[in-house]
PDB file of C-alpha atoms and ligand atoms in Angstrom:
ATOM      1  CA  UNK A 238      -0.004  -0.004   0.000  1.00 77.00           C
ATOM      2  CA  UNK A 239       1.258   3.433  -0.773  1.00 77.00           C
ATOM      3  CA  UNK A 240      -1.020   5.943   0.932  1.00 76.00           C
ATOM      4  CA  UNK A 241       0.934   8.887  -0.350  1.00 80.00           C
ATOM      5  CA  UNK A 242      -0.281   8.472  -3.884  1.00 87.00           C
ATOM      6  CA  UNK A 243      -3.454   6.403  -3.721  1.00 92.00           C
ATOM      7  CA  UNK A 244      -6.468   5.371  -1.749  1.00 90.00           C
ATOM      8  CA  UNK A 245      -6.585   2.164   0.301  1.00 94.00           C
ATOM      9  CA  UNK A 246      -9.871   0.392  -0.377  1.00 96.00           C
ATOM     10  CA  UNK A 247     -11.409  -2.570   1.408  1.00 97.00           C
ATOM     11  CA  UNK A 248     -14.491  -3.764  -0.446  1.00 98.00           C
ATOM     12  CA  UNK A 249     -16.807  -6.549   0.632  1.00 98.00           C
ATOM     13  CA  UNK A 250     -18.526  -8.651  -2.023  1.00 98.00           C
ATOM     14  CA  UNK A 251     -21.568 -10.284  -0.506  1.00 98.00           C
ATOM     15  CA  UNK A 252     -22.434 -12.141  -3.719  1.00 98.00           C
ATOM     16  CA  UNK A 253     -25.841 -13.856  -3.499  1.00 98.00           C
ATOM     17  CA  UNK A 254     -25.902 -13.949   0.289  1.00 98.00           C
ATOM     18  CA  UNK A 255     -27.878 -12.075   2.950  1.00 97.00           C
ATOM     19  CA  UNK A 256     -31.362 -10.563   2.706  1.00 98.00           C
ATOM     20  CA  UNK A 257     -32.564  -6.960   2.967  1.00 97.00           C
ATOM     21  CA  UNK A 258     -33.715  -7.505   6.560  1.00 98.00           C
ATOM     22  CA  UNK A 259     -30.236  -8.653   7.574  1.00 98.00           C
ATOM     23  CA  UNK A 260     -28.621  -5.436   6.336  1.00 98.00           C
ATOM     24  CA  UNK A 261     -29.341  -3.130   9.296  1.00 97.00           C
ATOM     25  CA  UNK A 262     -28.166  -5.515  12.050  1.00 98.00           C
ATOM     26  CA  UNK A 263     -25.021  -6.221  10.034  1.00 98.00           C
ATOM     27  CA  UNK A 264     -24.245  -2.509   9.551  1.00 98.00           C
ATOM     28  CA  UNK A 265     -24.930  -1.703  13.224  1.00 97.00           C
ATOM     29  CA  UNK A 266     -22.518  -4.411  14.316  1.00 97.00           C
ATOM     30  CA  UNK A 267     -19.893  -3.412  11.754  1.00 97.00           C
ATOM     31  CA  UNK A 268     -20.060   0.253  12.742  1.00 95.00           C
ATOM     32  CA  UNK A 269     -19.536  -0.647  16.386  1.00 95.00           C
ATOM     33  CA  UNK A 270     -16.403  -2.596  15.431  1.00 94.00           C
ATOM     34  CA  UNK A 271     -14.898  -0.316  12.801  1.00 91.00           C
ATOM     35  CA  UNK A 272     -11.655   1.521  13.572  1.00 82.00           C
ATOM     36  CA  UNK A 273     -12.438   4.984  14.979  1.00 81.00           C
ATOM     37  CA  UNK A 274     -10.248   6.843  12.553  1.00 78.00           C
ATOM     38  CA  UNK A 275     -10.589   6.394   8.857  1.00 75.00           C
ATOM     39  CA  UNK A 276      -7.984   3.861   7.786  1.00 77.00           C
ATOM     40  CA  UNK A 277      -9.318   3.151   4.309  1.00 91.00           C
ATOM     41  CA  UNK A 278     -12.253   3.572   1.997  1.00 93.00           C
ATOM     42  CA  UNK A 279     -14.764   0.950   3.128  1.00 96.00           C
ATOM     43  CA  UNK A 280     -17.150  -0.375   0.508  1.00 98.00           C
ATOM     44  CA  UNK A 281     -19.851  -3.036   0.591  1.00 98.00           C
ATOM     45  CA  UNK A 282     -20.929  -4.451  -2.763  1.00 98.00           C
ATOM     46  CA  UNK A 283     -24.295  -6.147  -2.511  1.00 98.00           C
ATOM     47  CA  UNK A 284     -27.044  -7.422  -4.835  1.00 98.00           C
ATOM     48  CA  UNK A 285     -29.095  -4.591  -6.403  1.00 98.00           C
ATOM     49  CA  UNK A 286     -32.168  -5.551  -4.412  1.00 98.00           C
ATOM     50  CA  UNK A 287     -30.293  -4.929  -1.145  1.00 98.00           C
ATOM     51  CA  UNK A 288     -28.897  -1.533  -2.132  1.00 98.00           C
ATOM     52  CA  UNK A 289     -31.769   0.644  -0.828  1.00 98.00           C
ATOM     53  CA  UNK A 290     -31.543  -1.035   2.595  1.00 98.00           C
ATOM     54  CA  UNK A 291     -27.756  -0.690   2.584  1.00 98.00           C
ATOM     55  CA  UNK A 292     -27.871   2.995   1.629  1.00 98.00           C
ATOM     56  CA  UNK A 293     -30.402   3.676   4.361  1.00 98.00           C
ATOM     57  CA  UNK A 294     -28.410   1.819   7.003  1.00 97.00           C
ATOM     58  CA  UNK A 295     -25.093   3.415   6.033  1.00 97.00           C
ATOM     59  CA  UNK A 296     -26.338   7.013   5.886  1.00 94.00           C
ATOM     60  CA  UNK A 297     -23.918   9.276   7.752  1.00 88.00           C
ATOM     61  CA  UNK A 298     -21.396   6.470   8.033  1.00 93.00           C
ATOM     62  CA  UNK A 299     -18.016   5.962   6.380  1.00 92.00           C
ATOM     63  CA  UNK A 300     -19.286   2.965   4.415  1.00 96.00           C
ATOM     64  CA  UNK A 301     -19.850   3.403   0.679  1.00 97.00           C
ATOM     65  CA  UNK A 302     -22.359   1.295  -1.224  1.00 98.00           C
ATOM     66  CA  UNK A 303     -21.452  -0.737  -4.292  1.00 98.00           C
ATOM     67  CA  UNK A 304     -23.312  -2.868  -6.799  1.00 98.00           C
ATOM     68  CA  UNK A 305     -22.196  -6.308  -7.966  1.00 98.00           C
ATOM     69  CA  UNK A 306     -23.152  -5.912 -11.593  1.00 98.00           C
ATOM     70  CA  UNK A 307     -24.635  -3.431 -14.069  1.00 98.00           C
ATOM     71  CA  UNK A 308     -26.188  -3.477 -17.517  1.00 98.00           C
ATOM     72  CA  UNK A 309     -24.049  -2.590 -20.515  1.00 98.00           C
ATOM     73  CA  UNK A 310     -27.011  -0.594 -21.891  1.00 98.00           C
ATOM     74  CA  UNK A 311     -28.107   2.907 -21.013  1.00 97.00           C
ATOM     75  CA  UNK A 312     -31.840   2.116 -20.798  1.00 98.00           C
ATOM     76  CA  UNK A 313     -34.604   0.338 -22.670  1.00 98.00           C
ATOM     77  CA  UNK A 314     -36.135  -3.097 -23.209  1.00 98.00           C
ATOM     78  CA  UNK A 315     -33.689  -5.230 -21.202  1.00 98.00           C
ATOM     79  CA  UNK A 316     -35.870  -7.200 -18.831  1.00 98.00           C
ATOM     80  CA  UNK A 317     -34.269  -7.831 -15.470  1.00 96.00           C
ATOM     81  CA  UNK A 318     -31.312  -5.527 -16.000  1.00 97.00           C
ATOM     82  CA  UNK A 319     -30.187  -2.707 -13.714  1.00 98.00           C
ATOM     83  CA  UNK A 320     -28.672   0.383 -15.339  1.00 98.00           C
ATOM     84  CA  UNK A 321     -25.800   2.572 -14.191  1.00 98.00           C
ATOM     85  CA  UNK A 322     -28.251   5.502 -14.101  1.00 98.00           C
ATOM     86  CA  UNK A 323     -30.425   3.599 -11.605  1.00 98.00           C
ATOM     87  CA  UNK A 324     -27.417   2.827  -9.400  1.00 98.00           C
ATOM     88  CA  UNK A 325     -26.165   6.385  -9.547  1.00 98.00           C
ATOM     89  CA  UNK A 326     -29.596   7.809  -8.764  1.00 98.00           C
ATOM     90  CA  UNK A 327     -29.705   5.726  -5.567  1.00 97.00           C
ATOM     91  CA  UNK A 328     -26.311   7.036  -4.448  1.00 97.00           C
ATOM     92  CA  UNK A 329     -24.189   3.997  -5.296  1.00 98.00           C
ATOM     93  CA  UNK A 330     -20.503   4.874  -5.549  1.00 98.00           C
ATOM     94  CA  UNK A 331     -18.845   1.647  -6.732  1.00 98.00           C
ATOM     95  CA  UNK A 332     -19.752  -1.386  -8.806  1.00 98.00           C
ATOM     96  CA  UNK A 333     -17.927  -4.658  -9.380  1.00 98.00           C
ATOM     97  CA  UNK A 334     -17.552  -5.544 -13.027  1.00 98.00           C
ATOM     98  CA  UNK A 335     -16.036  -8.524 -14.806  1.00 97.00           C
ATOM     99  CA  UNK A 336     -16.043 -10.784 -11.773  1.00 98.00           C
ATOM    100  CA  UNK A 337     -14.884 -14.260 -12.771  1.00 97.00           C
ATOM    101  CA  UNK A 338     -18.182 -15.737 -11.568  1.00 97.00           C
ATOM    102  CA  UNK A 339     -20.008 -13.571 -14.100  1.00 97.00           C
ATOM    103  CA  UNK A 340     -17.466 -14.326 -16.803  1.00 96.00           C
ATOM    104  CA  UNK A 341     -17.822 -18.057 -16.080  1.00 95.00           C
ATOM    105  CA  UNK A 342     -21.527 -18.547 -15.303  1.00 96.00           C
ATOM    106  CA  UNK A 343     -22.948 -15.789 -17.513  1.00 96.00           C
ATOM    107  CA  UNK A 344     -20.468 -15.990 -20.373  1.00 96.00           C
ATOM    108  CA  UNK A 345     -19.487 -12.337 -19.979  1.00 97.00           C
ATOM    109  CA  UNK A 346     -16.973 -11.440 -22.663  1.00 97.00           C
ATOM    110  CA  UNK A 347     -14.184  -8.874 -22.420  1.00 97.00           C
ATOM    111  CA  UNK A 348     -16.152  -6.650 -24.812  1.00 97.00           C
ATOM    112  CA  UNK A 349     -19.206  -6.790 -22.536  1.00 98.00           C
ATOM    113  CA  UNK A 350     -17.060  -5.971 -19.505  1.00 97.00           C
ATOM    114  CA  UNK A 351     -15.697  -2.956 -21.390  1.00 96.00           C
ATOM    115  CA  UNK A 352     -19.223  -1.769 -22.261  1.00 96.00           C
ATOM    116  CA  UNK A 353     -20.284  -2.072 -18.611  1.00 97.00           C
ATOM    117  CA  UNK A 354     -17.261  -0.073 -17.453  1.00 96.00           C
ATOM    118  CA  UNK A 355     -18.116   2.677 -19.948  1.00 95.00           C
ATOM    119  CA  UNK A 356     -21.642   2.838 -18.552  1.00 96.00           C
ATOM    120  CA  UNK A 357     -20.354   3.118 -14.998  1.00 96.00           C
ATOM    121  CA  UNK A 358     -17.814   5.851 -15.606  1.00 95.00           C
ATOM    122  CA  UNK A 359     -20.342   7.795 -17.688  1.00 94.00           C
ATOM    123  CA  UNK A 360     -22.505   7.858 -14.562  1.00 96.00           C
ATOM    124  CA  UNK A 361     -19.599   8.652 -12.206  1.00 96.00           C
ATOM    125  CA  UNK A 362     -19.651   5.246 -10.518  1.00 97.00           C
ATOM    126  CA  UNK A 363     -16.244   3.750  -9.783  1.00 97.00           C
ATOM    127  CA  UNK A 364     -15.903   0.366 -11.453  1.00 98.00           C
ATOM    128  CA  UNK A 365     -14.026  -2.304  -9.509  1.00 98.00           C
ATOM    129  CA  UNK A 366     -12.667  -4.194 -12.502  1.00 98.00           C
ATOM    130  CA  UNK A 367     -11.867  -7.828 -11.745  1.00 98.00           C
ATOM    131  CA  UNK A 368      -9.153  -9.680 -13.612  1.00 98.00           C
ATOM    132  CA  UNK A 369      -7.541 -13.023 -12.862  1.00 98.00           C
ATOM    133  CA  UNK A 370      -6.018 -16.162 -14.273  1.00 97.00           C
ATOM    134  CA  UNK A 371      -7.098 -19.790 -13.978  1.00 95.00           C
ATOM    135  CA  UNK A 372      -4.844 -22.368 -12.331  1.00 95.00           C
ATOM    136  CA  UNK A 373      -4.070 -23.853 -15.771  1.00 95.00           C
ATOM    137  CA  UNK A 374      -2.965 -20.449 -17.058  1.00 96.00           C
ATOM    138  CA  UNK A 375      -0.766 -19.908 -14.001  1.00 95.00           C
ATOM    139  CA  UNK A 376       0.827 -23.333 -14.312  1.00 94.00           C
ATOM    140  CA  UNK A 377       1.477 -22.725 -17.994  1.00 96.00           C
ATOM    141  CA  UNK A 378       3.279 -19.457 -17.151  1.00 96.00           C
ATOM    142  CA  UNK A 379       0.545 -17.381 -18.807  1.00 97.00           C
ATOM    143  CA  UNK A 380      -0.564 -15.337 -15.793  1.00 97.00           C
ATOM    144  CA  UNK A 381       0.653 -11.914 -16.905  1.00 97.00           C
ATOM    145  CA  UNK A 382      -0.426 -12.527 -20.523  1.00 98.00           C
ATOM    146  CA  UNK A 383      -3.965 -13.235 -19.367  1.00 97.00           C
ATOM    147  CA  UNK A 384      -4.058 -10.322 -16.943  1.00 98.00           C
ATOM    148  CA  UNK A 385      -2.659  -7.897 -19.526  1.00 98.00           C
ATOM    149  CA  UNK A 386      -5.253  -9.017 -22.051  1.00 97.00           C
ATOM    150  CA  UNK A 387      -8.101  -8.530 -19.574  1.00 98.00           C
ATOM    151  CA  UNK A 388      -6.840  -5.137 -18.401  1.00 97.00           C
ATOM    152  CA  UNK A 389      -6.314  -3.846 -21.943  1.00 97.00           C
ATOM    153  CA  UNK A 390      -9.741  -5.051 -23.087  1.00 97.00           C
ATOM    154  CA  UNK A 391     -11.455  -3.654 -19.993  1.00 97.00           C
ATOM    155  CA  UNK A 392      -9.887  -0.232 -20.475  1.00 96.00           C
ATOM    156  CA  UNK A 393     -10.145  -0.151 -24.255  1.00 94.00           C
ATOM    157  CA  UNK A 394     -11.097   3.366 -25.397  1.00 90.00           C
ATOM    158  CA  UNK A 395     -10.893   4.755 -21.854  1.00 85.00           C
ATOM    159  CA  UNK A 396      -9.959   8.427 -21.733  1.00 81.00           C
ATOM    160  CA  UNK A 397      -7.148   9.318 -19.374  1.00 74.00           C
ATOM    161  CA  UNK A 398      -9.383  11.469 -17.260  1.00 70.00           C
ATOM    162  CA  UNK A 399     -11.845   8.686 -16.629  1.00 83.00           C
ATOM    163  CA  UNK A 400      -9.198   6.265 -15.432  1.00 90.00           C
ATOM    164  CA  UNK A 401      -9.126   7.961 -12.067  1.00 88.00           C
ATOM    165  CA  UNK A 402     -12.608   6.543 -11.435  1.00 90.00           C
ATOM    166  CA  UNK A 403     -11.359   2.994 -11.926  1.00 96.00           C
ATOM    167  CA  UNK A 404     -10.153   0.429  -9.430  1.00 98.00           C
ATOM    168  CA  UNK A 405      -8.611  -2.856 -10.549  1.00 98.00           C
ATOM    169  CA  UNK A 406      -8.966  -6.025  -8.482  1.00 98.00           C
ATOM    170  CA  UNK A 407      -6.558  -8.864  -9.117  1.00 98.00           C
ATOM    171  CA  UNK A 408      -8.479 -12.012  -8.274  1.00 98.00           C
ATOM    172  CA  UNK A 409      -6.778 -15.284  -9.226  1.00 97.00           C
ATOM    173  CA  UNK A 410      -9.677 -17.593 -10.074  1.00 95.00           C
ATOM    174  CA  UNK A 411      -8.063 -20.500  -8.227  1.00 94.00           C
ATOM    175  CA  UNK A 412      -8.095 -18.467  -5.003  1.00 92.00           C
ATOM    176  CA  UNK A 413     -11.747 -17.362  -5.035  1.00 90.00           C
ATOM    177  CA  UNK A 414     -13.825 -19.095  -2.395  1.00 85.00           C
ATOM    178  CA  UNK A 415     -11.298 -21.925  -2.173  1.00 88.00           C
ATOM    179  CA  UNK A 416      -9.458 -20.965   1.007  1.00 83.00           C
ATOM    180  CA  UNK A 417      -6.297 -21.014  -1.091  1.00 88.00           C
ATOM    181  CA  UNK A 418      -4.858 -17.500  -1.059  1.00 90.00           C
ATOM    182  CA  UNK A 419      -2.139 -16.232  -3.344  1.00 90.00           C
ATOM    183  CA  UNK A 420       1.063 -15.664  -1.419  1.00 95.00           C
ATOM    184  CA  UNK A 421       1.934 -12.054  -0.707  1.00 96.00           C
ATOM    185  CA  UNK A 422       4.730 -12.369  -3.315  1.00 97.00           C
ATOM    186  CA  UNK A 423       2.358 -13.702  -5.968  1.00 97.00           C
ATOM    187  CA  UNK A 424      -0.183 -10.956  -5.260  1.00 97.00           C
ATOM    188  CA  UNK A 425       2.520  -8.265  -5.351  1.00 98.00           C
ATOM    189  CA  UNK A 426       4.037  -9.608  -8.562  1.00 97.00           C
ATOM    190  CA  UNK A 427       0.755  -9.372 -10.451  1.00 98.00           C
ATOM    191  CA  UNK A 428      -0.418  -6.088  -8.897  1.00 98.00           C
ATOM    192  CA  UNK A 429       2.965  -4.540  -9.725  1.00 98.00           C
ATOM    193  CA  UNK A 430       2.684  -5.990 -13.248  1.00 98.00           C
ATOM    194  CA  UNK A 431      -0.722  -4.340 -13.641  1.00 98.00           C
ATOM    195  CA  UNK A 432       0.696  -0.984 -12.522  1.00 98.00           C
ATOM    196  CA  UNK A 433       3.573  -1.312 -15.001  1.00 98.00           C
ATOM    197  CA  UNK A 434       1.054  -2.019 -17.754  1.00 97.00           C
ATOM    198  CA  UNK A 435      -1.065   0.986 -16.767  1.00 97.00           C
ATOM    199  CA  UNK A 436       2.082   3.134 -16.806  1.00 96.00           C
ATOM    200  CA  UNK A 437       2.765   2.077 -20.396  1.00 96.00           C
ATOM    201  CA  UNK A 438      -0.867   2.763 -21.380  1.00 95.00           C
ATOM    202  CA  UNK A 439      -1.636   5.970 -19.467  1.00 94.00           C
ATOM    203  CA  UNK A 440       1.627   7.308 -18.039  1.00 94.00           C
ATOM    204  CA  UNK A 441       3.336   7.369 -14.649  1.00 95.00           C
ATOM    205  CA  UNK A 442       0.957   9.712 -12.833  1.00 94.00           C
ATOM    206  CA  UNK A 443      -2.120   7.663 -13.622  1.00 94.00           C
ATOM    207  CA  UNK A 444      -0.348   4.434 -12.725  1.00 96.00           C
ATOM    208  CA  UNK A 445       0.800   5.835  -9.390  1.00 95.00           C
ATOM    209  CA  UNK A 446      -2.706   7.000  -8.488  1.00 95.00           C
ATOM    210  CA  UNK A 447      -4.549   3.780  -9.400  1.00 96.00           C
ATOM    211  CA  UNK A 448      -5.767   1.620  -6.510  1.00 97.00           C
ATOM    212  CA  UNK A 449      -5.140  -2.059  -7.222  1.00 98.00           C
ATOM    213  CA  UNK A 450      -6.796  -4.581  -4.903  1.00 98.00           C
ATOM    214  CA  UNK A 451      -6.177  -8.245  -4.245  1.00 97.00           C
ATOM    215  CA  UNK A 452      -9.087 -10.661  -3.901  1.00 97.00           C
ATOM    216  CA  UNK A 453      -9.315 -14.397  -3.310  1.00 95.00           C
ATOM    217  CA  UNK A 454      -9.734 -15.932   0.142  1.00 94.00           C
ATOM    218  CA  UNK A 455      -8.448 -12.810   1.877  1.00 95.00           C
ATOM    219  CA  UNK A 456      -9.305 -12.979   5.582  1.00 95.00           C
ATOM    220  CA  UNK A 457      -8.384 -11.548   8.968  1.00 94.00           C
ATOM    221  CA  UNK A 458      -5.335 -13.819   9.223  1.00 94.00           C
ATOM    222  CA  UNK A 459      -3.692 -13.145   5.881  1.00 95.00           C
ATOM    223  CA  UNK A 460      -4.826  -9.545   5.209  1.00 95.00           C
ATOM    224  CA  UNK A 461      -1.972  -7.804   6.982  1.00 94.00           C
ATOM    225  CA  UNK A 462       0.752  -9.533   4.993  1.00 95.00           C
ATOM    226  CA  UNK A 463      -1.040  -9.026   1.677  1.00 96.00           C
ATOM    227  CA  UNK A 464      -1.776  -5.366   2.411  1.00 95.00           C
ATOM    228  CA  UNK A 465       1.838  -4.723   3.376  1.00 94.00           C
ATOM    229  CA  UNK A 466       2.886  -5.206  -0.261  1.00 96.00           C
ATOM    230  CA  UNK A 467       3.709  -1.919  -1.988  1.00 96.00           C
ATOM    231  CA  UNK A 468       1.365  -2.438  -4.949  1.00 97.00           C
ATOM    232  CA  UNK A 469      -1.550  -4.053  -3.085  1.00 97.00           C
ATOM    233  CA  UNK A 470      -3.799  -1.135  -2.184  1.00 97.00           C
ATOM    234  CA  UNK A 471      -6.621  -3.047  -0.583  1.00 96.00           C
ATOM    235  CA  UNK A 472      -8.828  -6.084  -0.895  1.00 97.00           C
ATOM    236  CA  UNK A 473     -11.989  -7.411  -2.482  1.00 98.00           C
ATOM    237  CA  UNK A 474     -13.396  -9.774   0.071  1.00 98.00           C
ATOM    238  CA  UNK A 475     -16.111 -12.363  -0.427  1.00 97.00           C
ATOM    239  CA  UNK A 476     -16.682 -14.938   2.314  1.00 96.00           C
ATOM    240  CA  UNK A 477     -14.881 -12.966   5.011  1.00 97.00           C
ATOM    241  CA  UNK A 478     -17.093  -9.908   4.425  1.00 98.00           C
ATOM    242  CA  UNK A 479     -20.224 -11.728   5.527  1.00 98.00           C
ATOM    243  CA  UNK A 480     -19.393 -11.496   9.238  1.00 96.00           C
ATOM    244  CA  UNK A 481     -18.868  -7.986  10.664  1.00 97.00           C
ATOM    245  CA  UNK A 482     -16.341  -9.277  13.214  1.00 96.00           C
ATOM    246  CA  UNK A 483     -14.135 -10.782  10.510  1.00 96.00           C
ATOM    247  CA  UNK A 484     -14.569  -7.900   8.082  1.00 97.00           C
ATOM    248  CA  UNK A 485     -13.715  -5.291  10.705  1.00 95.00           C
ATOM    249  CA  UNK A 486     -10.455  -7.106  11.476  1.00 95.00           C
ATOM    250  CA  UNK A 487      -9.481  -6.740   7.826  1.00 95.00           C
ATOM    251  CA  UNK A 488     -10.281  -3.029   8.028  1.00 94.00           C
ATOM    252  CA  UNK A 489      -7.977  -2.792  11.035  1.00 91.00           C
ATOM    253  CA  UNK A 490      -5.243  -4.634   9.141  1.00 88.00           C
ATOM    254  CA  UNK A 491      -5.032  -1.729   6.684  1.00 85.00           C
ATOM    255  CA  UNK A 492      -3.548   0.284   9.555  1.00 71.00           C
ATOM    256  CA  UNK A 493      -0.572  -2.023   9.666  1.00 63.00           C
ATOM    257  CA  UNK A 494      -0.175  -2.172   5.910  1.00 50.00           C
ATOM    258  CA  UNK A 495       0.587   1.490   5.380  1.00 49.00           C
TER     259      UNK A 495
HETATM  260  P1  LIG B 764     -13.577 -14.850  -1.517  1.00 62.48           P
HETATM  261  O1  LIG B 764     -14.215 -14.077  -2.772  1.00 62.48           O
HETATM  262  O2  LIG B 764     -12.997 -13.818  -0.620  1.00 62.48           O
HETATM  263  O3  LIG B 764     -14.735 -15.579  -0.898  1.00 62.48           O
HETATM  264  O4  LIG B 764     -12.536 -15.767  -2.067  1.00 62.48           O
HETATM  265  C1  LIG B 764     -13.579 -12.972  -3.328  1.00 62.48           C
HETATM  266  C2  LIG B 764     -14.362 -12.488  -4.513  1.00 62.48           C
HETATM  267  O5  LIG B 764     -14.928 -13.315  -5.232  1.00 62.48           O
HETATM  268  O6  LIG B 764     -14.449 -11.269  -4.742  1.00 62.48           O
END
């Protein structure tokens, strides 16, 4: 983490867990456990249906609300979809895009991910852009090739000025929900590689200011070591964000990582 140049961000990803009525008790407990001083930007990404309850419960708190997905279209006949305009109108500040579960189970292509990111930045929502390699790609030595391809496709056509809205999350697919975390060295190697790539695409200033997160079985035990890496600016946390006690320990670990 390098607080001098960029924001530390800890984002929870609830996925398809929890219900609207569980939101308030969760937030009350989390707020009672959160560090008193602001250590990092705290974000909770939840299903669209839970966003109104989350926004209500987090009013006047330091917790920002995030979506888990968005439509690639502006508006129109797209049954079941949620637009960036709808998220922005509610007060949503972040939205995950390109998560490997969406790429895998919903056949989301790199082009679709790019279109979603364009929608988000057009509505001033910060996309949390997920990229990551499979175990086969890692074992074949193709990790950085895959990551570079995903980053370039995600940011295709992005104007320099809009990049400051973006957050990139490195999430090795083999580490998501498996309990198998990347080592701090592996996480740093890829996050640093992403920053080098961004430098070549957008220049040194943009690269220095970009927050790059690690995600994949991050928890209260391993967070401190991961967050101590110079190019790991925070975490995207699935399972360990479902319990306020666990999540708040990760927030506290950002203190040590600076
Ligand atoms: P996990 O999920 O922390 O449960 O591995 C991370 C993610 O999918 O964002």
